[in-house]
CSV table of C-alpha atoms (C1' of nucleotides) in Angstrom, one decimal:
chain,number,residue,atom,x,y,z
Z,8,MET,CA,-2.0,28.5,-33.5
Z,9,THR,CA,-5.4,28.7,-32.4
Z,10,ASN,CA,-7.7,27.9,-35.2
Z,11,ILE,CA,-10.4,30.6,-35.7
Z,12,ALA,CA,-13.7,29.0,-36.7
Z,13,PRO,CA,-14.7,30.9,-40.0
Z,14,ILE,CA,-17.8,32.4,-40.2
Z,15,ILE,CA,-19.5,30.0,-42.7
Z,16,HIS,CA,-22.2,30.9,-44.7
Z,17,LYS,CA,-23.7,27.8,-45.7
Z,18,THR,CA,-25.7,27.6,-49.0
Z,19,ARG,CA,-29.2,25.9,-48.6
Z,20,THR,CA,-28.0,23.2,-50.8
Z,21,GLN,CA,-25.2,22.2,-48.7
Z,22,LEU,CA,-27.9,22.6,-45.3
Z,23,VAL,CA,-30.1,19.8,-47.6
Z,24,VAL,CA,-26.6,17.7,-48.2
Z,25,GLU,CA,-25.9,17.3,-44.9
Z,26,ALA,CA,-29.6,16.7,-43.3
Z,27,LEU,CA,-30.0,14.2,-46.1
Z,28,ARG,CA,-26.5,12.1,-45.9
Z,29,GLU,CA,-26.7,12.0,-41.9
Z,30,ARG,CA,-30.4,10.3,-42.1
Z,31,ILE,CA,-29.2,7.9,-45.2
Z,32,LEU,CA,-26.2,7.6,-43.0
Z,33,SER,CA,-27.6,7.0,-39.6
Z,34,GLY,CA,-30.1,4.7,-41.3
Z,35,GLU,CA,-33.4,6.7,-40.9
Z,36,ILE,CA,-33.9,6.5,-44.6
Z,37,LYS,CA,-33.4,3.1,-46.1
Z,38,GLY,CA,-31.7,1.4,-49.2
Z,39,GLY,CA,-34.1,1.9,-51.9
Z,40,GLU,CA,-36.5,4.6,-50.2
Z,41,PRO,CA,-37.7,7.4,-52.6
Z,42,LEU,CA,-36.9,10.2,-52.3
Z,43,ARG,CA,-39.6,13.0,-53.2
Z,44,GLN,CA,-38.2,16.5,-53.9
Z,45,SER,CA,-41.1,18.5,-53.2
Z,46,ALA,CA,-41.3,16.3,-49.6
Z,47,ILE,CA,-37.7,17.3,-48.5
Z,48,ALA,CA,-38.2,20.7,-49.6
Z,49,GLU,CA,-41.1,21.1,-47.3
Z,50,GLN,CA,-39.7,19.3,-44.7
Z,51,LEU,CA,-36.2,21.6,-44.4
Z,52,ASN,CA,-38.2,24.7,-45.5
Z,53,VAL,CA,-36.3,25.4,-49.0
Z,54,SER,CA,-37.8,25.5,-52.8
Z,55,ARG,CA,-37.1,22.3,-54.7
Z,56,ILE,CA,-34.0,23.4,-56.5
Z,57,PRO,CA,-31.4,23.1,-53.4
Z,58,VAL,CA,-32.9,19.8,-52.8
Z,59,ARG,CA,-32.2,18.7,-56.7
Z,60,GLU,CA,-28.9,20.0,-56.3
Z,61,ALA,CA,-28.4,18.3,-53.4
Z,62,LEU,CA,-29.8,15.0,-54.4
Z,63,VAL,CA,-27.2,15.0,-57.5
Z,64,GLN,CA,-24.6,15.8,-55.2
Z,65,LEU,CA,-25.3,12.8,-52.9
Z,66,GLU,CA,-25.6,10.7,-56.1
Z,67,ALA,CA,-21.9,11.7,-56.6
Z,68,GLU,CA,-20.9,10.6,-53.4
Z,69,GLY,CA,-22.3,7.1,-54.3
Z,70,LEU,CA,-25.1,7.6,-51.5
Z,71,VAL,CA,-28.1,8.1,-53.7
Z,72,ASN,CA,-29.3,6.9,-57.2
Z,73,PHE,CA,-31.0,9.5,-59.4
Z,74,GLU,CA,-32.7,8.5,-62.3
Z,75,PRO,CA,-33.8,11.1,-64.9
Z,76,HIS,CA,-37.6,12.0,-65.0
Z,77,LYS,CA,-37.9,9.2,-62.2
Z,78,GLY,CA,-36.6,10.8,-59.1
Z,79,ALA,CA,-33.6,9.8,-56.5
Z,80,THR,CA,-33.9,6.7,-54.4
Z,81,ALA,CA,-31.0,6.1,-51.4
Z,82,ILE,CA,-28.9,3.4,-52.2
Z,83,ALA,CA,-29.3,0.0,-51.3
Z,84,LEU,CA,-25.6,-2.0,-50.5
Z,85,SER,CA,-25.9,-5.5,-50.7
Z,86,VAL,CA,-23.3,-7.5,-48.8
Z,87,GLU,CA,-20.8,-8.2,-52.1
Z,88,GLN,CA,-20.9,-4.2,-52.6
Z,89,VAL,CA,-19.9,-3.9,-49.2
Z,90,THR,CA,-16.9,-6.3,-49.0
Z,91,GLU,CA,-15.8,-4.6,-52.1
Z,92,LEU,CA,-16.1,-1.4,-50.5
Z,93,PHE,CA,-13.9,-2.7,-47.4
Z,94,GLN,CA,-11.4,-4.6,-49.9
Z,95,LEU,CA,-10.9,-1.2,-51.7
Z,96,ARG,CA,-10.3,0.8,-48.8
Z,97,ALA,CA,-7.6,-1.9,-47.5
Z,98,LEU,CA,-5.8,-1.8,-50.8
Z,99,ILE,CA,-5.6,2.3,-51.1
Z,100,GLU,CA,-5.3,2.9,-47.4
Z,101,ALA,CA,-2.4,0.6,-46.9
Z,102,ASP,CA,-0.4,2.1,-49.7
Z,103,LEU,CA,-1.5,5.5,-48.1
Z,104,LEU,CA,-0.2,4.5,-45.1
Z,105,ALA,CA,3.3,3.2,-46.2
Z,106,ARG,CA,4.0,6.4,-48.1
Z,107,ALA,CA,3.1,8.3,-45.1
Z,108,ILE,CA,5.3,6.5,-42.6
Z,109,PRO,CA,8.5,7.9,-43.5
Z,110,ASN,CA,7.4,11.5,-43.3
Z,111,LEU,CA,5.5,11.2,-40.0
Z,112,LYS,CA,6.9,14.1,-37.6
Z,113,PRO,CA,6.3,14.2,-34.0
Z,114,ALA,CA,3.5,16.8,-34.5
Z,115,ASP,CA,1.9,14.2,-36.5
Z,116,PHE,CA,2.0,11.7,-33.6
Z,117,GLU,CA,0.9,14.3,-31.1
Z,118,GLU,CA,-2.2,14.9,-33.2
Z,119,ALA,CA,-3.3,11.5,-34.0
Z,120,GLU,CA,-2.8,10.8,-30.1
Z,121,ASN,CA,-5.1,13.7,-29.2
Z,122,VAL,CA,-7.7,12.4,-31.6
Z,123,LEU,CA,-7.3,9.2,-30.2
Z,124,GLU,CA,-8.4,10.6,-26.6
Z,125,GLN,CA,-10.9,12.4,-28.2
Z,126,LEU,CA,-12.2,9.0,-29.1
Z,127,GLU,CA,-11.9,6.9,-26.5
Z,128,SER,CA,-13.5,10.1,-24.3
Z,129,ALA,CA,-16.3,10.1,-26.9
Z,130,PHE,CA,-17.0,6.6,-26.3
Z,131,LYS,CA,-17.3,6.2,-22.5
Z,132,GLN,CA,-19.3,9.5,-22.9
Z,133,GLN,CA,-22.2,7.8,-24.9
Z,134,HIS,CA,-22.0,10.2,-27.3
Z,135,SER,CA,-23.5,9.8,-30.6
Z,136,ILE,CA,-22.0,7.4,-33.2
Z,137,ALA,CA,-22.1,10.1,-35.7
Z,138,SER,CA,-19.1,11.9,-34.0
Z,139,TRP,CA,-17.2,8.6,-33.1
Z,140,SER,CA,-17.4,7.6,-36.6
Z,141,GLU,CA,-16.2,11.3,-37.7
Z,142,LEU,CA,-13.6,10.8,-35.2
Z,143,ASN,CA,-12.6,7.3,-36.6
Z,144,THR,CA,-11.9,9.1,-40.1
Z,145,GLN,CA,-10.0,12.1,-38.5
Z,146,PHE,CA,-7.8,9.6,-37.1
Z,147,HIS,CA,-6.8,7.7,-39.9
Z,148,ASN,CA,-6.5,10.8,-42.3
Z,149,CYS,CA,-4.1,12.3,-39.7
Z,150,LEU,CA,-1.8,9.1,-40.5
Z,151,TYR,CA,-2.4,9.3,-44.3
Z,152,LYS,CA,-2.0,13.1,-44.5
Z,153,ALA,CA,1.9,12.8,-44.8
Z,154,ALA,CA,1.4,10.8,-47.6
Z,155,ASN,CA,0.8,14.1,-49.6
Z,156,ARG,CA,-1.7,12.4,-51.6
Z,157,PRO,CA,-4.6,14.6,-51.5
Z,158,HIS,CA,-6.8,13.2,-54.4
Z,159,THR,CA,-6.4,9.7,-52.8
Z,160,LEU,CA,-7.4,10.6,-49.4
Z,161,ASP,CA,-10.7,12.3,-51.4
Z,162,VAL,CA,-11.2,8.8,-52.8
Z,163,VAL,CA,-10.8,7.1,-49.7
Z,164,ASP,CA,-13.2,9.3,-47.8
Z,165,GLY,CA,-15.6,8.8,-50.0
Z,166,LEU,CA,-15.5,5.4,-49.7
Z,167,ASN,CA,-15.7,5.8,-46.3
Z,168,THR,CA,-18.8,7.7,-46.3
Z,169,ASN,CA,-20.1,4.8,-48.3
Z,170,CYS,CA,-19.1,2.2,-45.9
Z,171,ASP,CA,-20.2,4.4,-42.8
Z,172,ARG,CA,-23.8,3.1,-42.3
Z,173,TYR,CA,-22.6,-0.4,-42.1
Z,174,ILE,CA,-19.5,0.6,-39.7
Z,175,ARG,CA,-22.1,2.5,-37.2
Z,176,LEU,CA,-24.7,-0.1,-37.7
Z,177,GLN,CA,-21.5,-2.8,-36.3
Z,178,LEU,CA,-20.4,-0.5,-33.8
Z,179,LEU,CA,-23.8,-0.1,-32.3
Z,180,LEU,CA,-24.6,-3.6,-32.4
Z,181,THR,CA,-21.2,-5.4,-31.7
Z,182,GLY,CA,-18.6,-4.7,-28.8
Z,183,GLY,CA,-16.5,-3.1,-31.8
Z,184,ILE,CA,-15.3,0.2,-30.5
Z,185,PRO,CA,-13.0,-1.5,-27.7
Z,186,ILE,CA,-11.5,-3.4,-30.3
Z,187,ALA,CA,-11.0,-0.4,-33.0
Z,188,GLU,CA,-9.4,1.5,-30.2
Z,189,ARG,CA,-7.0,-1.4,-29.2
Z,190,GLU,CA,-6.1,-1.9,-33.1
Z,191,HIS,CA,-5.6,2.2,-33.1
Z,192,ARG,CA,-3.1,2.4,-30.3
Z,193,SER,CA,-0.8,-0.3,-31.9
Z,194,LEU,CA,-1.5,1.0,-35.2
Z,195,LEU,CA,0.1,4.5,-33.8
Z,196,SER,CA,3.0,2.4,-32.1
Z,197,LEU,CA,3.9,0.8,-35.2
Z,198,CYS,CA,3.8,4.0,-37.2
Z,199,LYS,CA,6.3,5.4,-34.7
Z,200,GLN,CA,8.8,2.8,-35.0
Z,201,GLY,CA,8.6,3.5,-38.7
Z,202,ASN,CA,7.7,-0.4,-39.0
Z,203,ILE,CA,6.1,-0.4,-42.6
Z,204,PRO,CA,5.2,-4.1,-42.7
Z,205,ALA,CA,3.6,-4.6,-39.9
Z,206,ALA,CA,1.6,-1.3,-39.8
Z,207,THR,CA,0.3,-2.0,-43.4
Z,208,GLU,CA,-0.8,-5.5,-42.5
Z,209,LEU,CA,-2.4,-4.5,-38.9
Z,210,LEU,CA,-4.3,-1.7,-41.0
Z,211,GLN,CA,-5.6,-4.3,-43.6
Z,212,ASN,CA,-6.5,-6.6,-40.9
Z,213,HIS,CA,-8.0,-3.7,-38.6
Z,214,ILE,CA,-10.2,-3.0,-42.2
Z,215,LEU,CA,-10.9,-6.4,-43.1
Z,216,GLY,CA,-11.6,-7.4,-39.5
Z,217,ALA,CA,-14.3,-4.9,-39.3
Z,218,LEU,CA,-15.9,-6.5,-42.5
Z,219,THR,CA,-16.0,-9.8,-41.1
Z,220,ALA,CA,-17.7,-8.5,-38.1
Z,221,ILE,CA,-20.4,-6.6,-40.7
Z,222,LYS,CA,-21.0,-9.9,-42.7
Z,223,ALA,CA,-21.6,-11.9,-39.5
Z,224,LEU,CA,-24.3,-9.1,-38.4
Z,225,VAL,CA,-25.9,-9.1,-41.8
Z,226,ILE,CA,-26.2,-12.7,-41.9
Z,227,GLN,CA,-27.3,-13.1,-38.4
Z,228,GLN,CA,-30.2,-10.1,-39.1
Z,229,LEU,CA,-31.4,-12.5,-42.1
Z,230,LYS,CA,-32.1,-15.2,-39.9
I,21,MET,CA,-28.8,-10.2,-79.9
I,22,THR,CA,-29.4,-7.2,-81.6
I,23,ASN,CA,-29.0,-4.3,-79.1
I,24,ILE,CA,-31.7,-1.9,-80.0
I,25,ALA,CA,-30.6,1.9,-79.0
I,26,PRO,CA,-33.0,3.0,-76.3
I,27,ILE,CA,-34.5,6.2,-77.1
I,28,ILE,CA,-32.7,8.5,-74.5
I,29,HIS,CA,-34.1,11.5,-73.3
I,30,LYS,CA,-31.5,13.4,-72.7
I,31,THR,CA,-32.3,16.0,-69.9
I,32,ARG,CA,-30.7,19.7,-70.1
I,33,THR,CA,-28.2,19.2,-67.1
I,34,GLN,CA,-27.1,15.9,-68.9
I,35,LEU,CA,-26.5,17.9,-72.2
I,36,VAL,CA,-24.6,20.9,-70.4
I,37,VAL,CA,-22.3,18.2,-68.6
I,38,GLU,CA,-21.4,16.5,-71.7
I,39,ALA,CA,-20.7,19.9,-73.5
I,40,LEU,CA,-18.4,21.0,-70.6
I,41,ARG,CA,-16.7,17.7,-70.0
I,42,GLU,CA,-15.9,17.7,-73.5
I,43,ARG,CA,-14.8,21.4,-73.5
I,44,ILE,CA,-12.7,20.8,-70.5
I,45,LEU,CA,-10.9,17.5,-71.5
I,46,SER,CA,-10.0,18.8,-74.7
I,47,GLY,CA,-8.0,22.1,-73.6
I,48,GLU,CA,-10.6,24.1,-75.3
I,49,ILE,CA,-11.4,25.7,-71.5
I,50,LYS,CA,-8.2,25.6,-69.7
I,51,GLY,CA,-7.4,25.1,-66.1
I,52,GLY,CA,-8.3,27.7,-63.6
I,53,GLU,CA,-10.7,29.6,-66.0
I,54,PRO,CA,-13.8,30.7,-64.4
I,55,LEU,CA,-17.1,29.0,-65.8
I,56,ARG,CA,-19.7,32.3,-65.5
I,57,GLN,CA,-23.4,30.1,-65.2
I,58,SER,CA,-25.2,32.8,-67.5
I,59,ALA,CA,-22.6,33.2,-70.2
I,60,ILE,CA,-22.6,29.4,-70.5
I,61,ALA,CA,-26.2,29.3,-70.1
I,62,GLU,CA,-26.6,31.5,-73.0
I,63,GLN,CA,-24.2,29.9,-75.0
I,64,LEU,CA,-25.9,26.9,-74.7
I,65,ASN,CA,-29.5,27.9,-74.8
I,66,VAL,CA,-30.5,26.6,-71.2
I,67,SER,CA,-31.6,28.5,-68.2
I,68,ARG,CA,-29.0,28.6,-65.4
I,69,ILE,CA,-30.5,25.9,-63.4
I,70,PRO,CA,-29.6,22.8,-65.5
I,71,VAL,CA,-25.8,24.8,-65.7
I,72,ARG,CA,-25.7,25.0,-62.0
I,73,GLU,CA,-26.4,21.3,-61.4
I,74,ALA,CA,-24.2,20.4,-64.4
I,75,LEU,CA,-21.3,22.2,-62.3
I,76,VAL,CA,-21.9,20.5,-59.4
I,77,GLN,CA,-22.2,17.0,-61.3
I,78,LEU,CA,-18.6,18.1,-62.7
I,79,GLU,CA,-17.2,19.2,-59.5
I,80,ALA,CA,-17.8,15.6,-58.3
I,81,GLU,CA,-16.1,14.4,-61.4
I,82,GLY,CA,-13.2,16.7,-60.4
I,83,LEU,CA,-12.9,18.6,-63.5
I,84,VAL,CA,-14.6,21.7,-61.5
I,85,ASN,CA,-14.0,23.6,-58.4
I,86,PHE,CA,-17.3,24.9,-57.3
I,87,GLU,CA,-17.0,27.6,-54.4
I,88,PRO,CA,-20.2,28.9,-52.7
I,89,HIS,CA,-20.9,32.4,-54.0
I,90,LYS,CA,-18.0,32.5,-56.2
I,91,GLY,CA,-18.6,30.4,-59.1
I,92,ALA,CA,-17.0,27.4,-60.8
I,93,THR,CA,-13.4,27.0,-62.3
I,94,ALA,CA,-12.1,24.6,-64.4
I,95,ILE,CA,-9.5,22.5,-62.1
I,96,ALA,CA,-6.0,23.0,-63.0
I,97,LEU,CA,-3.6,20.2,-62.3
I,98,SER,CA,-0.1,20.1,-61.3
I,99,VAL,CA,2.5,17.8,-62.3
I,100,GLU,CA,2.1,16.5,-58.8
I,101,GLN,CA,-1.1,15.5,-59.2
I,102,VAL,CA,-1.3,13.8,-62.5
I,103,THR,CA,1.1,11.9,-60.7
I,104,GLU,CA,-0.5,11.0,-57.6
I,105,LEU,CA,-3.6,10.1,-60.4
I,106,PHE,CA,-1.5,7.9,-62.5
I,107,GLN,CA,0.4,5.9,-59.6
I,108,LEU,CA,-3.3,5.5,-58.1
I,109,ARG,CA,-4.5,4.0,-61.2
I,110,ALA,CA,-1.5,1.7,-61.5
I,111,LEU,CA,-2.3,0.6,-57.9
I,112,ILE,CA,-6.2,-0.1,-58.7
I,113,GLU,CA,-5.8,-1.5,-61.9
I,114,ALA,CA,-3.2,-3.9,-61.2
I,115,ASP,CA,-5.6,-5.2,-58.5
I,116,LEU,CA,-8.5,-5.0,-61.0
I,117,LEU,CA,-6.7,-6.9,-63.3
I,118,ALA,CA,-5.4,-9.7,-61.1
I,119,ARG,CA,-8.8,-10.5,-59.9
I,120,ALA,CA,-10.3,-10.7,-63.4
I,121,ILE,CA,-7.6,-13.0,-65.4
I,122,PRO,CA,-9.0,-16.2,-63.7
I,123,ASN,CA,-12.6,-15.2,-64.6
I,124,LEU,CA,-12.1,-13.9,-68.0
I,125,LYS,CA,-13.9,-16.3,-70.5
I,126,PRO,CA,-13.2,-16.7,-74.6
I,127,ALA,CA,-16.5,-14.2,-75.2
I,128,ASP,CA,-14.4,-11.5,-73.0
I,129,PHE,CA,-11.1,-12.2,-75.3
I,130,GLU,CA,-13.2,-11.9,-78.8
I,131,GLU,CA,-14.6,-8.5,-77.2
I,132,ALA,CA,-11.4,-7.1,-76.3
I,133,GLU,CA,-10.2,-7.9,-79.8
I,134,ASN,CA,-12.6,-6.4,-81.4
I,135,VAL,CA,-12.3,-3.3,-79.4
I,136,LEU,CA,-8.4,-3.3,-80.4
I,137,GLU,CA,-9.2,-3.2,-84.1
I,138,GLN,CA,-11.7,-0.5,-83.7
I,139,LEU,CA,-9.0,1.2,-81.7
I,140,GLU,CA,-6.4,0.9,-84.6
I,141,SER,CA,-8.6,1.7,-87.6
I,142,ALA,CA,-9.8,4.7,-85.2
I,143,PHE,CA,-6.0,5.7,-85.3
I,144,LYS,CA,-5.5,5.2,-88.8
I,145,GLN,CA,-8.7,7.0,-90.0
I,146,GLN,CA,-7.5,10.1,-88.2
I,147,HIS,CA,-10.4,9.4,-85.8
I,148,SER,CA,-10.7,12.2,-83.2
I,149,ILE,CA,-8.8,11.9,-80.2
I,150,ALA,CA,-11.8,11.8,-78.2
I,151,SER,CA,-13.0,8.6,-79.7
I,152,TRP,CA,-9.8,7.2,-79.6
I,153,SER,CA,-10.0,7.8,-75.7
I,154,GLU,CA,-12.8,6.4,-75.1
I,155,LEU,CA,-11.8,3.0,-76.9
I,156,ASN,CA,-9.0,3.0,-74.9
I,157,THR,CA,-10.7,3.0,-71.9
I,158,GLN,CA,-13.5,0.7,-73.3
I,159,PHE,CA,-10.6,-1.9,-73.7
I,160,HIS,CA,-9.3,-1.7,-70.3
I,161,ASN,CA,-12.5,-1.8,-68.7
I,162,CYS,CA,-13.7,-4.9,-71.2
I,163,LEU,CA,-10.6,-6.6,-69.3
I,164,TYR,CA,-11.3,-5.7,-65.8
I,165,LYS,CA,-15.0,-6.1,-65.7
I,166,ALA,CA,-14.6,-9.9,-65.2
I,167,ALA,CA,-13.4,-8.8,-61.9
I,168,ASN,CA,-16.9,-8.4,-60.6
I,169,ARG,CA,-16.0,-5.1,-59.0
I,170,PRO,CA,-18.5,-2.6,-59.9
I,171,HIS,CA,-17.8,0.4,-57.7
I,172,THR,CA,-14.1,-0.2,-58.3
I,173,LEU,CA,-14.6,0.1,-61.9
I,174,ASP,CA,-16.5,3.4,-61.1
I,175,VAL,CA,-13.2,4.9,-59.2
I,176,VAL,CA,-11.0,3.6,-62.0
I,177,ASP,CA,-13.5,5.4,-64.4
I,178,GLY,CA,-13.5,8.5,-62.6
I,179,LEU,CA,-9.5,8.5,-62.5
I,180,ASN,CA,-9.4,8.3,-66.1
I,181,THR,CA,-11.4,11.0,-67.0
I,182,ASN,CA,-9.3,13.2,-64.6
I,183,CYS,CA,-6.4,12.1,-66.4
I,184,ASP,CA,-8.1,12.3,-69.9
I,185,ARG,CA,-6.9,15.9,-70.8
I,186,TYR,CA,-3.3,14.7,-70.7
I,187,ILE,CA,-3.6,11.4,-72.1
I,188,ARG,CA,-5.0,13.5,-75.2
I,189,LEU,CA,-2.4,15.8,-74.9
I,190,GLN,CA,0.3,13.0,-75.3
I,191,LEU,CA,-1.3,11.0,-77.6
I,192,LEU,CA,-1.6,14.5,-79.7
I,193,LEU,CA,2.3,15.5,-79.6
I,194,THR,CA,4.3,12.4,-79.3
I,195,GLY,CA,4.1,9.1,-80.7
I,196,GLY,CA,2.3,8.0,-77.7
I,197,ILE,CA,-0.7,5.7,-79.7
I,198,PRO,CA,1.4,3.0,-81.7
I,199,ILE,CA,3.0,2.1,-78.5
I,200,ALA,CA,0.1,2.1,-76.5
I,201,GLU,CA,-1.3,-0.5,-79.1
I,202,ARG,CA,1.7,-2.9,-79.0
I,203,GLU,CA,1.2,-2.5,-75.4
I,204,HIS,CA,-2.3,-3.6,-75.7
I,205,ARG,CA,-1.6,-6.5,-77.7
I,206,SER,CA,0.9,-7.8,-75.4
I,207,LEU,CA,-1.3,-7.3,-72.0
I,208,LEU,CA,-4.1,-9.6,-74.0
I,209,SER,CA,-1.7,-12.2,-74.6
I,210,LEU,CA,-0.4,-12.4,-71.2
I,211,CYS,CA,-4.1,-12.2,-70.0
I,212,LYS,CA,-5.0,-15.4,-72.3
I,213,GLN,CA,-2.0,-17.0,-71.2
I,214,GLY,CA,-3.6,-16.7,-67.7
I,215,ASN,CA,0.1,-15.2,-66.2
I,216,ILE,CA,-1.2,-12.7,-63.7
I,217,PRO,CA,2.5,-11.3,-62.3
I,218,ALA,CA,3.5,-10.7,-65.9
I,219,ALA,CA,0.0,-9.0,-67.0
I,220,THR,CA,-0.1,-6.7,-64.0
I,221,GLU,CA,3.3,-5.9,-64.2
I,222,LEU,CA,3.1,-4.9,-67.7
I,223,LEU,CA,0.0,-2.9,-67.0
I,224,GLN,CA,1.6,-0.7,-64.3
I,225,ASN,CA,4.7,0.1,-66.9
I,226,HIS,CA,2.0,0.7,-69.5
I,227,ILE,CA,0.2,3.4,-67.2
I,228,LEU,CA,3.1,4.4,-65.4
I,229,GLY,CA,4.9,5.0,-68.8
I,230,ALA,CA,2.4,7.1,-70.0
I,231,LEU,CA,2.7,9.1,-67.2
I,232,THR,CA,6.7,9.5,-67.5
I,233,ALA,CA,5.8,10.9,-71.3
I,234,ILE,CA,3.7,13.3,-70.0
I,235,LYS,CA,5.6,14.6,-67.6
I,236,ALA,CA,8.4,14.8,-70.2
I,237,LEU,CA,5.7,17.1,-72.1
I,238,VAL,CA,5.0,19.3,-69.6
I,239,ILE,CA,8.8,20.2,-68.7
I,240,GLN,CA,9.5,20.6,-72.5
I,241,GLN,CA,6.5,23.0,-72.9
I,242,LEU,CA,8.1,24.6,-69.5
I,243,LYS,CA,10.9,25.8,-71.1
R,4,DA,C1',-1.5,59.1,-49.9
R,5,DT,C1',-3.1,55.1,-46.9
R,6,DG,C1',-6.8,52.8,-45.1
R,7,DA,C1',-11.2,52.1,-43.0
R,8,DA,C1',-16.1,52.4,-44.3
R,9,DT,C1',-19.8,53.1,-47.7
R,10,DT,C1',-21.9,52.1,-51.9
R,11,DA,C1',-22.6,50.6,-56.8
R,12,DA,C1',-22.5,46.7,-59.9
R,13,DA,C1',-21.7,41.6,-61.1
R,14,DA,C1',-22.5,37.4,-60.0
R,15,DA,C1',-24.6,33.5,-57.4
R,16,DA,C1',-28.7,31.6,-55.0
R,17,DT,C1',-33.1,30.9,-54.1
R,18,DT,C1',-38.1,30.9,-55.1
R,19,DA,C1',-42.4,30.3,-57.5
R,20,DA,C1',-45.0,29.3,-61.8
R,21,DC,C1',-44.7,26.6,-66.1
R,22,DA,C1',-43.8,22.7,-68.8
R,23,DA,C1',-42.7,18.0,-69.5
R,24,DT,C1',-42.5,13.1,-68.3
R,25,DA,C1',-43.7,9.1,-66.1
R,26,DT,C1',-46.9,6.7,-63.1
R,27,DT,C1',-51.6,4.9,-61.8
R,28,DA,C1',-56.0,4.3,-62.6
R,29,DC,C1',-60.0,3.2,-65.6
R,30,DG,C1',-62.9,1.8,-68.8
R,31,DC,C1',-62.9,-0.9,-73.1
R,32,DT,C1',-62.1,-4.6,-76.4
R,33,DT,C1',-61.6,-9.5,-77.0
X,30,DA,C1',-61.0,-12.0,-66.5
X,31,DA,C1',-56.9,-10.7,-69.3
X,32,DG,C1',-54.4,-7.4,-71.6
X,33,DC,C1',-54.6,-3.3,-74.1
X,34,DG,C1',-55.1,2.1,-74.7
X,35,DT,C1',-56.5,6.2,-72.9
X,36,DA,C1',-57.1,10.1,-69.4
X,37,DA,C1',-56.2,11.4,-64.7
X,38,DT,C1',-52.7,12.4,-61.4
X,39,DA,C1',-48.2,13.0,-59.1
X,40,DT,C1',-43.6,14.0,-59.8
X,41,DT,C1',-39.9,15.9,-62.4
X,42,DG,C1',-37.4,19.2,-65.0
X,43,DT,C1',-37.1,24.1,-66.7
X,44,DT,C1',-37.6,28.9,-67.0
X,45,DA,C1',-37.8,33.2,-65.4
X,46,DA,C1',-38.1,36.9,-61.9
X,47,DT,C1',-36.1,37.7,-56.9
X,48,DT,C1',-33.1,37.7,-53.3
X,49,DT,C1',-28.7,37.6,-51.2
X,50,DT,C1',-23.9,37.6,-51.4
X,51,DT,C1',-19.5,38.8,-53.1
X,52,DT,C1',-16.4,41.9,-55.4
X,53,DA,C1',-15.0,46.5,-57.1
X,54,DA,C1',-15.4,50.9,-56.8
X,55,DT,C1',-15.6,55.5,-54.4
X,56,DT,C1',-15.8,58.5,-50.8
X,57,DC,C1',-14.4,60.1,-46.2
X,58,DA,C1',-11.2,60.7,-42.4
X,59,DT,C1',-6.5,60.2,-40.6
DNA sequence: ATGAATTAAAAAATTAACAATATTACGCTT
DNA sequence: AAGCGTAATATTGTTAATTTTTTAATTCAT
């Protein structure tokens, strides 16, 4: 079952979306920073229409604020807002996992292991944080997808892109990755055992633990 | 504190969004129906650019599917998908309500009562289903907002617009409104009592009961 | 006939020019 | 000098025309 990579013809809008999203998530564009349509259009060698469409799309993702006639700014998240996002993730993801566990098949475990190995090698090889982050959500989604809840998964993915800036920050500045990897392993083994209460509790601690680390980081930076 | 209505300068894009959203939610545009950019542009007397921007916005709302180079279609929801949406609502809204109840102030109860009265008169005066639906979410949000979870509330609102087509269907074709109103009254009084477990349980039954009614309706229509 | 290749038509994506709106800077009045 | 109004500028919103892509219809070979 070799997945042939489809020839993807990306539209300009999609290219702009990806470029801007990455810049916002990486911190290159800071919260509150205005996003001038013409400047972006010039930088990326496109006209302003695809830029505008990209901006409304990013607004929907919660990464950008787009006010009529005033223009777009990158969204700045307060500690309270980040807290809210993580707690909502904990609620929904625990529910997803509980629904998924009874349906998990050996193939799913294999896939999860596979992603975990990629994650570990990505870390060792000093890969970019961006790809670590992507693999991380891939691991989680791979467990959740057995829940057969496509829309819920979409919501979770949306929350994740919003959290991503802070997750990256934490991974970069603290020793977050080894902890996460240990927890991933335990989570996977609890899933294999079909131990729903233990698995969901670990997952919640996994998510809320990251939140605590991020909070500590932010408070420290403010000093 | 007379709220002066702000002079709103609606952009064409916003007008198109509202027009299309209403047509989809009312059922005038059916699921799966293609949305031709030029046709819409002509009908609404705008150029195609605002139409395109409206379509990407509606895609983000989950009302429209927008495939590159192929165009947009209204989203068709299966029974399974509607079930998922309602169950996710039940999960999140119960959490919101539980967090809100300890913070509810007399002013909130007053506002809620107010909305309830409007709801009842809207029903008696045979107002449009659209306005009933809007007041309905207003009532719920008025209880939830004390939870201080703006982003979560956004997610819930998003889920609600997706459910709206089916809620309207149910209200139109069954005697759903009196039941909903009775449940609203009980819910409000449980909130006043500060009885969190009873309130959240009632809320979940309120939401999942509507789901059951809708399912019955859909199955009946298929016969 | 069946199926691949080519062409014609339709629709979407993009651009560049134009109109409307908001922000800023400046001068005026008090 | 502070506050208000007006003009200049920058930025956004919109349109109409152009380019690109997809879909279908047609042709040609097997």
